[in-house]
Coordinates of C-alpha atoms in Angstrom, one line a residue:
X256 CA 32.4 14.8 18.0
X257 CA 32.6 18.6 17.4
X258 CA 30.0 19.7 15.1
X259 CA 31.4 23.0 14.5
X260 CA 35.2 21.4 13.1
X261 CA 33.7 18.8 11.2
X262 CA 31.6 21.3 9.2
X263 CA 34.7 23.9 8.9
X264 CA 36.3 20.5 7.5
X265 CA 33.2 19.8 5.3
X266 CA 33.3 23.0 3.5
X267 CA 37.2 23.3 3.2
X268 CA 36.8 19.7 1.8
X269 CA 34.5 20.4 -1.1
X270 CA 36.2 23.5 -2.1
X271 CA 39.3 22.0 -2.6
X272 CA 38.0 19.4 -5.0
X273 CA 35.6 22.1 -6.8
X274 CA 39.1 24.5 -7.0
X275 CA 40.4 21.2 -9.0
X276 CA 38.5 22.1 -11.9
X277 CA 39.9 26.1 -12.4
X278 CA 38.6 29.4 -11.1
X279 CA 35.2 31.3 -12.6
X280 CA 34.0 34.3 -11.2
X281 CA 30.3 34.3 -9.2
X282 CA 28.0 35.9 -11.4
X283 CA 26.7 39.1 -9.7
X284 CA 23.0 38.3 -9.4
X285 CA 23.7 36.2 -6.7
X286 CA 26.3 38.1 -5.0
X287 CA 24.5 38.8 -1.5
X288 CA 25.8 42.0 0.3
X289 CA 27.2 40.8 4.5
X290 CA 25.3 43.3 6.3
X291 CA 22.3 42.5 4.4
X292 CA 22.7 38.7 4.7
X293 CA 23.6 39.5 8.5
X294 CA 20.1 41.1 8.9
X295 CA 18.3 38.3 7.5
X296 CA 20.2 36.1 9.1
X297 CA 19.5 37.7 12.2
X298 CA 15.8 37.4 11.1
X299 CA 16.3 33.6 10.5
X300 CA 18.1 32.6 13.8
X301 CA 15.0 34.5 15.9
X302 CA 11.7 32.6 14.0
X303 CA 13.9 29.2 14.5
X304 CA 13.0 29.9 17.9
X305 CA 9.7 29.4 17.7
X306 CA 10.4 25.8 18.0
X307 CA 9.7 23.3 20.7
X308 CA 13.1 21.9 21.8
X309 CA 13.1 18.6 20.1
X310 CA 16.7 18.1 21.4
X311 CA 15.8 18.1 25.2
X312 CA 14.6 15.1 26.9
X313 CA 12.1 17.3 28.7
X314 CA 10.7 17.0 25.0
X315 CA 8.6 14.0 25.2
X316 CA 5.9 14.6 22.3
X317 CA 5.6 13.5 18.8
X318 CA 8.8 11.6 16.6
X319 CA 11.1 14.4 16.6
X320 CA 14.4 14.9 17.3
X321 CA 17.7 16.3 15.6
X322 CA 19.7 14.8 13.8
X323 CA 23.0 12.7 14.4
X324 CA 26.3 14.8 13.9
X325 CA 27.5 12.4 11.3
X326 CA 24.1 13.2 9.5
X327 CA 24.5 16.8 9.6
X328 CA 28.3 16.7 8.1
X329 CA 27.6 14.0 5.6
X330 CA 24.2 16.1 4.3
X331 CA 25.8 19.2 4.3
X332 CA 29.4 17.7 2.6
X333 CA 26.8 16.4 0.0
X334 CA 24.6 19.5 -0.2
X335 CA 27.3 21.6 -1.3
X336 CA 27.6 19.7 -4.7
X337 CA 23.6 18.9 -4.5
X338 CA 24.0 15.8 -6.2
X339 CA 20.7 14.7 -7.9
X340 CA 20.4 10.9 -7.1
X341 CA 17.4 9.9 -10.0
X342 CA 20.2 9.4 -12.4
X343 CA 24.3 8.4 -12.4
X344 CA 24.6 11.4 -14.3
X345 CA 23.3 13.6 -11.6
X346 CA 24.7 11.7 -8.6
X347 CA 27.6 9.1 -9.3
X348 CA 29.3 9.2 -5.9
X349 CA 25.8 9.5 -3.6
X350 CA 23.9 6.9 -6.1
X351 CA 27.0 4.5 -5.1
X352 CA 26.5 5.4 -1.4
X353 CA 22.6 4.8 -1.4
X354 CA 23.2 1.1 -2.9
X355 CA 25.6 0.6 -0.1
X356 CA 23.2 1.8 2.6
X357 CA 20.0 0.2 1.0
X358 CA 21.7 -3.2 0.8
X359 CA 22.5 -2.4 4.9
X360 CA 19.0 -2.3 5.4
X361 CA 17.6 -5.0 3.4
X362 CA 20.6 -7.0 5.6
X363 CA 18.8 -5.8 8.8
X364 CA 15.7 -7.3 7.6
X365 CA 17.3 -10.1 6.5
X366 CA 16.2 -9.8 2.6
X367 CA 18.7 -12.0 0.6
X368 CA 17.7 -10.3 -2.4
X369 CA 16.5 -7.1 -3.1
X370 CA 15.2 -4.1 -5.2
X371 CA 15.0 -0.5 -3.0
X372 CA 15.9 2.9 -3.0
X373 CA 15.4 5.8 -0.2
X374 CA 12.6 8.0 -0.7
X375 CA 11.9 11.4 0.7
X376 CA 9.3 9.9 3.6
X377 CA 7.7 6.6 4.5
X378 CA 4.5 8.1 2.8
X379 CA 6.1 7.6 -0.4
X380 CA 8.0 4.5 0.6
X381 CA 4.3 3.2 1.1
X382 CA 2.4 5.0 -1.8
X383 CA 5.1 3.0 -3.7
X384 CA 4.5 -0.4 -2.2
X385 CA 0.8 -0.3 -3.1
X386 CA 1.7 1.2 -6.3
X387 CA 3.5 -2.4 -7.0
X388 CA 0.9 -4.6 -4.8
X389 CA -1.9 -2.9 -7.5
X390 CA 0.3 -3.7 -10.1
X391 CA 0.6 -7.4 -9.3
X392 CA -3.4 -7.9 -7.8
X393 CA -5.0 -4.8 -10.2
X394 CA -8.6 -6.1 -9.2
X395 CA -7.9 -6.4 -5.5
X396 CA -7.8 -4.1 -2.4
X397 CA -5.0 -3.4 0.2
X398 CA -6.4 -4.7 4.0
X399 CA -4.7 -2.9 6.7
X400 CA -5.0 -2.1 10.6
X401 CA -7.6 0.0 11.8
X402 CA -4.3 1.6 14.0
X403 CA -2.2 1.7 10.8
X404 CA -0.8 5.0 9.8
X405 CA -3.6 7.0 8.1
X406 CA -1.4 7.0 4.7
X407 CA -2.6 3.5 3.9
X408 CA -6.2 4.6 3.0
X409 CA -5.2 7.6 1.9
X410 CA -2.9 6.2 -0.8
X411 CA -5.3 3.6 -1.5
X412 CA -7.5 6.8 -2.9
X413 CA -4.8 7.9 -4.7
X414 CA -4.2 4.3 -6.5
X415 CA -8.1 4.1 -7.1
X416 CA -7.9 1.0 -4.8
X417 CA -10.0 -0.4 -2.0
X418 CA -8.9 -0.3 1.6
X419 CA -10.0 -2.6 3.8
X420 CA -9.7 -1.4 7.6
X421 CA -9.0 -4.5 9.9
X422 CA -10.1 -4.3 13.7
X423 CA -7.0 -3.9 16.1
X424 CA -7.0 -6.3 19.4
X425 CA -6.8 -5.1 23.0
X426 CA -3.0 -4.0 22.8
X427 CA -4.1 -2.3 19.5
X428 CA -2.2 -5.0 16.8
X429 CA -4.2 -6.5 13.7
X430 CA -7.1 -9.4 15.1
X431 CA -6.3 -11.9 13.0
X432 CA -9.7 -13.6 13.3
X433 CA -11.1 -10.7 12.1
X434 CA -8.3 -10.6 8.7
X435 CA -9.2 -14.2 8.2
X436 CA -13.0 -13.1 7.3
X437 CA -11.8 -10.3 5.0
X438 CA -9.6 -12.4 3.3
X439 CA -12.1 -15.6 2.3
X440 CA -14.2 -13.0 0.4
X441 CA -11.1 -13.3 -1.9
X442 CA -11.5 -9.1 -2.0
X443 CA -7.6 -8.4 -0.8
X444 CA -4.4 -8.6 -2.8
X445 CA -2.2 -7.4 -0.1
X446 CA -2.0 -7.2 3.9
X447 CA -0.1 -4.5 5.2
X448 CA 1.1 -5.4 8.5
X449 CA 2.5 -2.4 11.1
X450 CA 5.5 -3.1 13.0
X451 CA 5.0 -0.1 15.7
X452 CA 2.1 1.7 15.2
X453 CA 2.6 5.7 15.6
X454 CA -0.2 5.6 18.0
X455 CA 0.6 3.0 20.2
X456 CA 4.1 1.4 18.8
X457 CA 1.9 -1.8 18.7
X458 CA 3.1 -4.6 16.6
X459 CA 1.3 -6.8 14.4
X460 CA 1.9 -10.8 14.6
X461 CA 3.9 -10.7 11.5
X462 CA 4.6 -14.0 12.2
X463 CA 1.1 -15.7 13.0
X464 CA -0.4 -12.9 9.8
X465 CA 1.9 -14.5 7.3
X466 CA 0.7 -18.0 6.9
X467 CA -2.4 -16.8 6.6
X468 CA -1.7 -14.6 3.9
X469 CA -0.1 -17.1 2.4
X470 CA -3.2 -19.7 2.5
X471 CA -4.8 -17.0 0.8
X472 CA -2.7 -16.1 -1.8
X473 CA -2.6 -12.7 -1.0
X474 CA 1.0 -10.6 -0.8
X475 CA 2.5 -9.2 2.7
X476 CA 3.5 -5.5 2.6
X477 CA 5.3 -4.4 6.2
X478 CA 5.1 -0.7 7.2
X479 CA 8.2 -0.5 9.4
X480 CA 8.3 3.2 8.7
X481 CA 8.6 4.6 13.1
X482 CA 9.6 0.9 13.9
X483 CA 11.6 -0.9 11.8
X484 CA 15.0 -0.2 13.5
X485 CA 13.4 -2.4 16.5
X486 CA 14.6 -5.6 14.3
X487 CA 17.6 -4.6 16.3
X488 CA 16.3 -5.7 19.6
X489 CA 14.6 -8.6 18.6
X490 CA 16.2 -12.2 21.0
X491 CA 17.9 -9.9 22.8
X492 CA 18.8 -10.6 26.5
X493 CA 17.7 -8.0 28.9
X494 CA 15.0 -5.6 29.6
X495 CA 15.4 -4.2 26.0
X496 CA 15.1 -7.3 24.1
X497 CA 12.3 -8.3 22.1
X498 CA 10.4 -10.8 20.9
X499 CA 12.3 -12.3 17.7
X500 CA 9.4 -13.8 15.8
X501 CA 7.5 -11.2 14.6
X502 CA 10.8 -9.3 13.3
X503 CA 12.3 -12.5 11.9
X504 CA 9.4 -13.1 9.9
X505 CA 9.8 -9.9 7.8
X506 CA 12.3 -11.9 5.6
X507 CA 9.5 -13.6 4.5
X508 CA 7.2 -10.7 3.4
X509 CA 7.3 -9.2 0.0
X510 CA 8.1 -5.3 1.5
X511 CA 9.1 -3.2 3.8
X512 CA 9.3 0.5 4.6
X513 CA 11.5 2.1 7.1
X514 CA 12.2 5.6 7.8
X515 CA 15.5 6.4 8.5
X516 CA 14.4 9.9 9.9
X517 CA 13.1 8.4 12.5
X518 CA 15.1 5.9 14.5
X519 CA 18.0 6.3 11.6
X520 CA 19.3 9.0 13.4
X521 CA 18.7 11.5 9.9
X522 CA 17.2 14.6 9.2
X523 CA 13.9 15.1 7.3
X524 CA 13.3 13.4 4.4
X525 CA 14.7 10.1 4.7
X526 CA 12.5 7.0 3.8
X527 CA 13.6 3.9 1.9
X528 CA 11.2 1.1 0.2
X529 CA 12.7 -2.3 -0.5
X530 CA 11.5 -5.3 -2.3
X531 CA 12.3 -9.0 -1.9
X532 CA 11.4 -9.8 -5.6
X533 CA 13.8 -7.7 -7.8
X534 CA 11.6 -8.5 -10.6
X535 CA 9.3 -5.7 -9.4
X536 CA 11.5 -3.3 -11.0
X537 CA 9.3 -4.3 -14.6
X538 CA 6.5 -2.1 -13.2
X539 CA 8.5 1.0 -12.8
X540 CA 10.2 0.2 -16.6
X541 CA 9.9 4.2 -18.0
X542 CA 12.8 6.2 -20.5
X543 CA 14.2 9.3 -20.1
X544 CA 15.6 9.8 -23.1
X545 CA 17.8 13.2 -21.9
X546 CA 19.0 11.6 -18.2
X547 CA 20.3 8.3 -18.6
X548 CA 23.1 8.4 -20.6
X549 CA 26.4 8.3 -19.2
X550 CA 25.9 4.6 -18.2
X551 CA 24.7 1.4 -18.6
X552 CA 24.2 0.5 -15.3
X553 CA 20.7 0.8 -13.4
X554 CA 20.2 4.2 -12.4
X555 CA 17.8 5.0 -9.3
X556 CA 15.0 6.7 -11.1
X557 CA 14.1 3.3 -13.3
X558 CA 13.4 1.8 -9.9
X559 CA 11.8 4.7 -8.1
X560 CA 8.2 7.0 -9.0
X561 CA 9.8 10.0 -7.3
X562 CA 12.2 12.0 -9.8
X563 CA 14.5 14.4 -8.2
X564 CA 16.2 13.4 -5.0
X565 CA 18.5 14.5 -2.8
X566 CA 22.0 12.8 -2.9
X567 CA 22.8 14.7 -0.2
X568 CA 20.6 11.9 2.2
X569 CA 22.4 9.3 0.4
X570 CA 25.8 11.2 1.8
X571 CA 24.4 11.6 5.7
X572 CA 22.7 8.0 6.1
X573 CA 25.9 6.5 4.3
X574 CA 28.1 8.3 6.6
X575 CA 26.0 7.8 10.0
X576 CA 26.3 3.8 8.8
X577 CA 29.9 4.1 8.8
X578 CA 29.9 4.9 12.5
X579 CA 26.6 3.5 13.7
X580 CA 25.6 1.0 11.8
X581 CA 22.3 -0.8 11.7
X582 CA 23.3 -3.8 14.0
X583 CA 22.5 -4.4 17.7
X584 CA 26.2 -3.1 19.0
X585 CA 25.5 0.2 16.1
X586 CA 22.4 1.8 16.1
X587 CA 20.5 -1.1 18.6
X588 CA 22.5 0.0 21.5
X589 CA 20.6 3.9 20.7
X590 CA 17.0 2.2 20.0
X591 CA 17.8 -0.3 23.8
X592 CA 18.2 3.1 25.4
X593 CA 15.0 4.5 24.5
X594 CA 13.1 1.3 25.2
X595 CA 14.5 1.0 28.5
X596 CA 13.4 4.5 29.4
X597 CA 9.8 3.6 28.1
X598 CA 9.4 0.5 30.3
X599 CA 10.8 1.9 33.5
X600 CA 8.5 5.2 32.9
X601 CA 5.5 2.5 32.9
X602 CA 6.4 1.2 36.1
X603 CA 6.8 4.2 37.8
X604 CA 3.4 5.4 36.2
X605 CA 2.4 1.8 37.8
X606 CA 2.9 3.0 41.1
X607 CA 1.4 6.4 40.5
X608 CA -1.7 7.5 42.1
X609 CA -2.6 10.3 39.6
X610 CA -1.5 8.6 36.3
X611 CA -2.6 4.9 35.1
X612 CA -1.2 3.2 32.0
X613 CA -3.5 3.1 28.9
X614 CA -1.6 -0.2 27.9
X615 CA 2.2 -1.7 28.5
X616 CA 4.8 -0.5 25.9
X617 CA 6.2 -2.4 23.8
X618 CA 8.6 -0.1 21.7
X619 CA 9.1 3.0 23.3
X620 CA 6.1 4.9 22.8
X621 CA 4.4 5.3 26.5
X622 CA 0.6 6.0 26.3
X623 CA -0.7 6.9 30.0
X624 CA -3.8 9.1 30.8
X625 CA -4.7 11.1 34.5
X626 CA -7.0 9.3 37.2
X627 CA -10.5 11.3 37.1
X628 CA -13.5 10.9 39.6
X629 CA -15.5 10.1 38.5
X630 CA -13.7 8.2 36.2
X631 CA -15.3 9.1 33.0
X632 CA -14.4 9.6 29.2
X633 CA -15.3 13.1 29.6
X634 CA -13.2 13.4 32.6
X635 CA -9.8 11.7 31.3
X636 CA -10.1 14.4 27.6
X637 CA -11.0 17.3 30.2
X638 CA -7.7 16.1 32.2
X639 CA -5.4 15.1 29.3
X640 CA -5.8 18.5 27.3
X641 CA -5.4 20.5 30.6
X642 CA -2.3 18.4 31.3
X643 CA -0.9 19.0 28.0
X644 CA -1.4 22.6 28.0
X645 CA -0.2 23.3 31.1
X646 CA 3.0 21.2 30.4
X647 CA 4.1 23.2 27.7
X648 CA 3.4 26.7 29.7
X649 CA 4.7 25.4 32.9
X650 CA 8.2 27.6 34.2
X651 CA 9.5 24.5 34.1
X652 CA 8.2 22.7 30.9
X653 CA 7.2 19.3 29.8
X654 CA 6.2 18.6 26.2
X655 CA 3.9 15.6 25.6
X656 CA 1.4 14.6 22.8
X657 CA -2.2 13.3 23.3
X658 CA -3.6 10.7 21.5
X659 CA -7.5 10.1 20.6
X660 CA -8.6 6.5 22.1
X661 CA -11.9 5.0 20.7
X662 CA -14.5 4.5 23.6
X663 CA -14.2 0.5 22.8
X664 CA -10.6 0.5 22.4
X665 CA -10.6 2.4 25.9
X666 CA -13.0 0.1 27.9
X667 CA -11.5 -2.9 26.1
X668 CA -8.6 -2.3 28.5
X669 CA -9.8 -0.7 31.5
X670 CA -13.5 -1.2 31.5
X671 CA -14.7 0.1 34.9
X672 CA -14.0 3.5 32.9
X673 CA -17.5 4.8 32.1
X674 CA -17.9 5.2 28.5
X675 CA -19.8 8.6 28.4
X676 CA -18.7 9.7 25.3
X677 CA -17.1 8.4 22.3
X678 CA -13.8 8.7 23.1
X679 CA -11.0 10.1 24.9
X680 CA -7.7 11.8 24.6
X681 CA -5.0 10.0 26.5
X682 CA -1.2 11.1 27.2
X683 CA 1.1 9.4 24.8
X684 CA 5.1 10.0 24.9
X685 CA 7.7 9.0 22.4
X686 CA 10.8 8.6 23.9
X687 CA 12.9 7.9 21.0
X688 CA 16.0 10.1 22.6
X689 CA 18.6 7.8 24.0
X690 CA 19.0 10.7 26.7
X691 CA 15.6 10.6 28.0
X692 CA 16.7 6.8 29.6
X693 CA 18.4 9.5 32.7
X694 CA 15.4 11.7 32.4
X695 CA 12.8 9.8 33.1
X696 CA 12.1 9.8 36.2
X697 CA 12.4 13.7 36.3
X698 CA 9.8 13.7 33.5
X699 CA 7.8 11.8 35.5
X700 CA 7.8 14.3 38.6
X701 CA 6.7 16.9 36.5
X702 CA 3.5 15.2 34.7
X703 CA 2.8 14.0 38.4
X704 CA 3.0 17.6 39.6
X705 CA 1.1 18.6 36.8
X706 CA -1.4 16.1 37.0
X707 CA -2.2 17.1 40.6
X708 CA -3.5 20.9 40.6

C-alpha cells in the first residue's frame, strides 16, 4: 500500500467531517510560523536518526520494529480527533472499535466469554491481572517463572503481594516438580504461566501446569504479552507449526495478556488484558460522576485502572484486523515467516564452527553464543560483547542483543563449558520481521565473519 496516499487521504478524510460542523478561526497562540516549524522540523528529522534501523532485517536485536501501514493510517486518522477511549463520551466510534478487536482476540484464545480492554503495554495488562488475582486470593502470593518477564515481581511490590520465583527447566520453561512444592504450602493464589519468554521465547506447559493448578485451587494467569500471537501456529502442518496443547489450553486459564505492539503489527503502546470470568469487572466497580453520562452502556474505564487512553490504538489495531486479521491465513502467515527464519538460522548455526546454539528455538527468538578455547564463561561474555560491539560498528552492520545466562542454566545445556564464573552473556536474536526469513542466511555470514577476527 502507499503510505504517503493513504495519509493525504487520512487527513482530507477528517477534515471533511470536522468542516461538517461550521468554520472557527485558530486561535493565534497556536499559530506556528513555516520557516520556524521548518527549522525545527529540520531539527526533528536529524535526532530521529540516531536510531538503530529497526525496519532492516540486518536489525536482529531486541522486539522492535515499525509498525504496519494500516497501523500508521488508522492511528493517525484517529489521532487527529484524539478520541479519549476511558469513557463513550470521550471516544464513541474508537470505544466501538476496541470491543470489536478485543472480542477478536479473546476468539484467538478461544475465550467464550470475556471481560478486557487494551492497555498502553503488557506491563499494565499484567499489573492489572494481579490486581484482580489479589482481589480474589488477598492473603496469597503470585508464583511465577524464574525466566518470566521481570514485571511479575515487580508488580507484585507494587500490589504489596508475595512473588514466588519458580525454577525454569533445561529449555528455560516453568519445572513443574518444582511449582508442585510451592503450591502444597498452600502460599499461592495464582500461577502465572509465560507463553514465550523475552529471553528465550520458551513456553511453559500450559497444558501439564493447569491441572495442577487446579488440584490446588489456585487461579492460572497467562502472560502472552511477546508470544501470544503464536496461538496462530499451534497444529499447524509444516516447519512453522506448533505444538497445539499448550496454546489450546489457554481457554482454560482465567487470563491472558498479549501485546499487540509486538507481533500485532502496532505501534507503541498497544497491550490488551482479558478475562474469562466477566464477573471480574466487580473489582474495578468506581464513579465518575463528571465522565459517564451520555450512556448507559459499559464504558471502558469501569473495567480498566488506567484512565486516559488513546482511541487512536483502538483506530490502528481495528483497522490492521480488517486486513490482517488474527487467524492463521491473517496475521499467522507474518508470525510462520519469522519462525521459519529462526529455525533455519539454528541449523545453519548447527553447522557452524564459530557459533554453537545455546538452546533450539521454539518461537523465533534465536539464542547462539561464539566457540571460545578454552571454552570458559569468561571466554563466551569476553566473545559475545566484542561480537556485539563490533556488529553494530562494522561498515557493514549487524545488530544483535545479548542475553545474561546463569552459570547453571549454561552448564545445564552444554556442560563441558567450564563454569568459571557466574554467568555469561550469550548472543540472542529476535527475528520477529517477516523479511528477515530471505535474510538470514546473509545475517548469518556476517556474525560468522564477525565471530572470526
Amino acid at each position: 500500500m502507499d503510505l504517503k496516499h493513504w495519509l493525504g487521504r487520512a487527513t482530507d478524510a477528517i477534515q471533511d467531517w470536522a468542516d461538517t460542523f461550521g468554520p472557527y478561526r485558530p486561535h493565534p497562540s497556536i499559530e506556528v510560523d513555516n520557516d520556524r516549524f521548518a527549522a525545527a522540523f529540520e531539527e526533528l528529522t536529524g535526532r530521529l536518526k540516531d536510531n538503530y534501523p529497526f525496519f532492516h532485517p540486518r536489525y536482529a536485536g531486541q522486539m522492535l520494529k515499525p509498525p504496519h501501514p494500516a497501523a500508521v493510517v488508522g492511528h493517525l486518522a484517529a489521532m487527529l480527533i484524539n478520541p479519549n477511549n476511558h469513557a463513550l463520551d470521550g471516544g464513541p466510534a474508537t470505544a466501538a472499535m476496541e470491543r470489536e478487536a478485543v472480542a477478536r482476540l479473546a476468539e484467538m484464545f478461544g475465550y467464550d466469554t470475556h471481560l478486557g480492554h487494551l492497555t498502553t503495554s503488557g506491563t499494565i495488562a499484567n499489573l492489572e491481572a494481579l490486581f484482580v488475582a489479589r482481589e480474589l486470593h488477598p492473603d496469597r502470593g503470585i508464583a511465577y517463572s524464574a525466566d518470566a518477564h521481570y514485571t511479575h515481581g515487580r508488580m507484585c511490590h507494587v500490589l504489596g503481594m508475595k512473588g514466588h520465583p519458580v525454577l525454569t527447566d533445561d529449555r528455560g520453561r516453568m519445572d513443574l516438580g518444582a511449582l508442585e512444592d510451592l503450591l502444597r504450602a498452600g502460599e499461592v493464589g495464582t500461577v502465572v504461566l509465560t507463553t514465550g519468554t523475552t529471553g528465550l521465547g520458551a513456553v511453559d506447559p500450559v497444558h501439564e501446569a493447569l491441572p495442577l493448578a487446579e488440584r490446588h485451587g489456585v487461579r492460572v494467569h497467562i502472560d502472552a504479552a511477546y508470544g501470544g500471537f503464536f496461538t496462530l501456529l499451534a497444529g499447524l502442518e509444516g516447519a512453522e507449526g506448533l505444538p497445539p496443547e499448550p496454546w489450546r489450553a489457554i481457554a482454560r486459564c482465567d487470563s491472558v495478556v498479549v501485546d499487540p505492539h509486538k507481533h500485532g503489527l502496532q505501534p507503541y503502546g498497544c497491550g490488551a488484558v482479558l478475562f474469562r470470568d466477566p464477573e471480574v469487572g466487580r473489582f474495578y466497580l468506581h464513579d465518575s460522576p463528571y465522565t459517564y453520562f451520555t450512556s448507559t452502556e459499559l464504558h471502558l474505564g469501569e473495567i480498566s485502572l488506567e484512565c486516559s487512553r488513546a482511541g487512536a490504538s483502538a483506530a490502528a489495531l481495528w483497522l490492521t484486523f480488517q486486513l490482517l486479521p488474527p487467524t492463521p491465513d491473517g496475521l499467522g502467515r507474518v508470525l510462520a515467516a519469522g519462525r521459519r527464519a529462526a529455525l533455519s538460522w539454528a541449523e545453519l548455526i548447527d553447522t557452524s564452527d564459530v557459533l554453537e546454539l545455546y538452546q533450539q528455538p521454539e518461537l523465533d527468538i534465536v539464542s547462539y553464543f561464539p566457540v571460545v578455547a578454552p571454552a570458559t564463561l569468561t571466554g563466551i561474555d569476553t566473545a559475545s560483547a566484542r561480537i556485539l560491539a563490533d556488529g553494530m560498528t562494522s561498515p557493514d552492520p549487524v545488530f544483535l542483543s545479548t542475553l545474561k545466562a546463569g552459570s547453571e542454566a549454561f552448564t545445564a545445556r552444554h556442560p563441558k563449558i567450564t563454569a568459571d564464573a557466574d554467568g555469561a552473556r550469550i548472543l540472542r536474536s529476535v527475528l520477529m520481521k517477516p523479511e528477515s526469513e530471505h535474510h538470514v542466511e546473509r545475517l548469518h555470514a556476517q556474525v560468522e565473519e564477525i565471530a572470526r577476527r
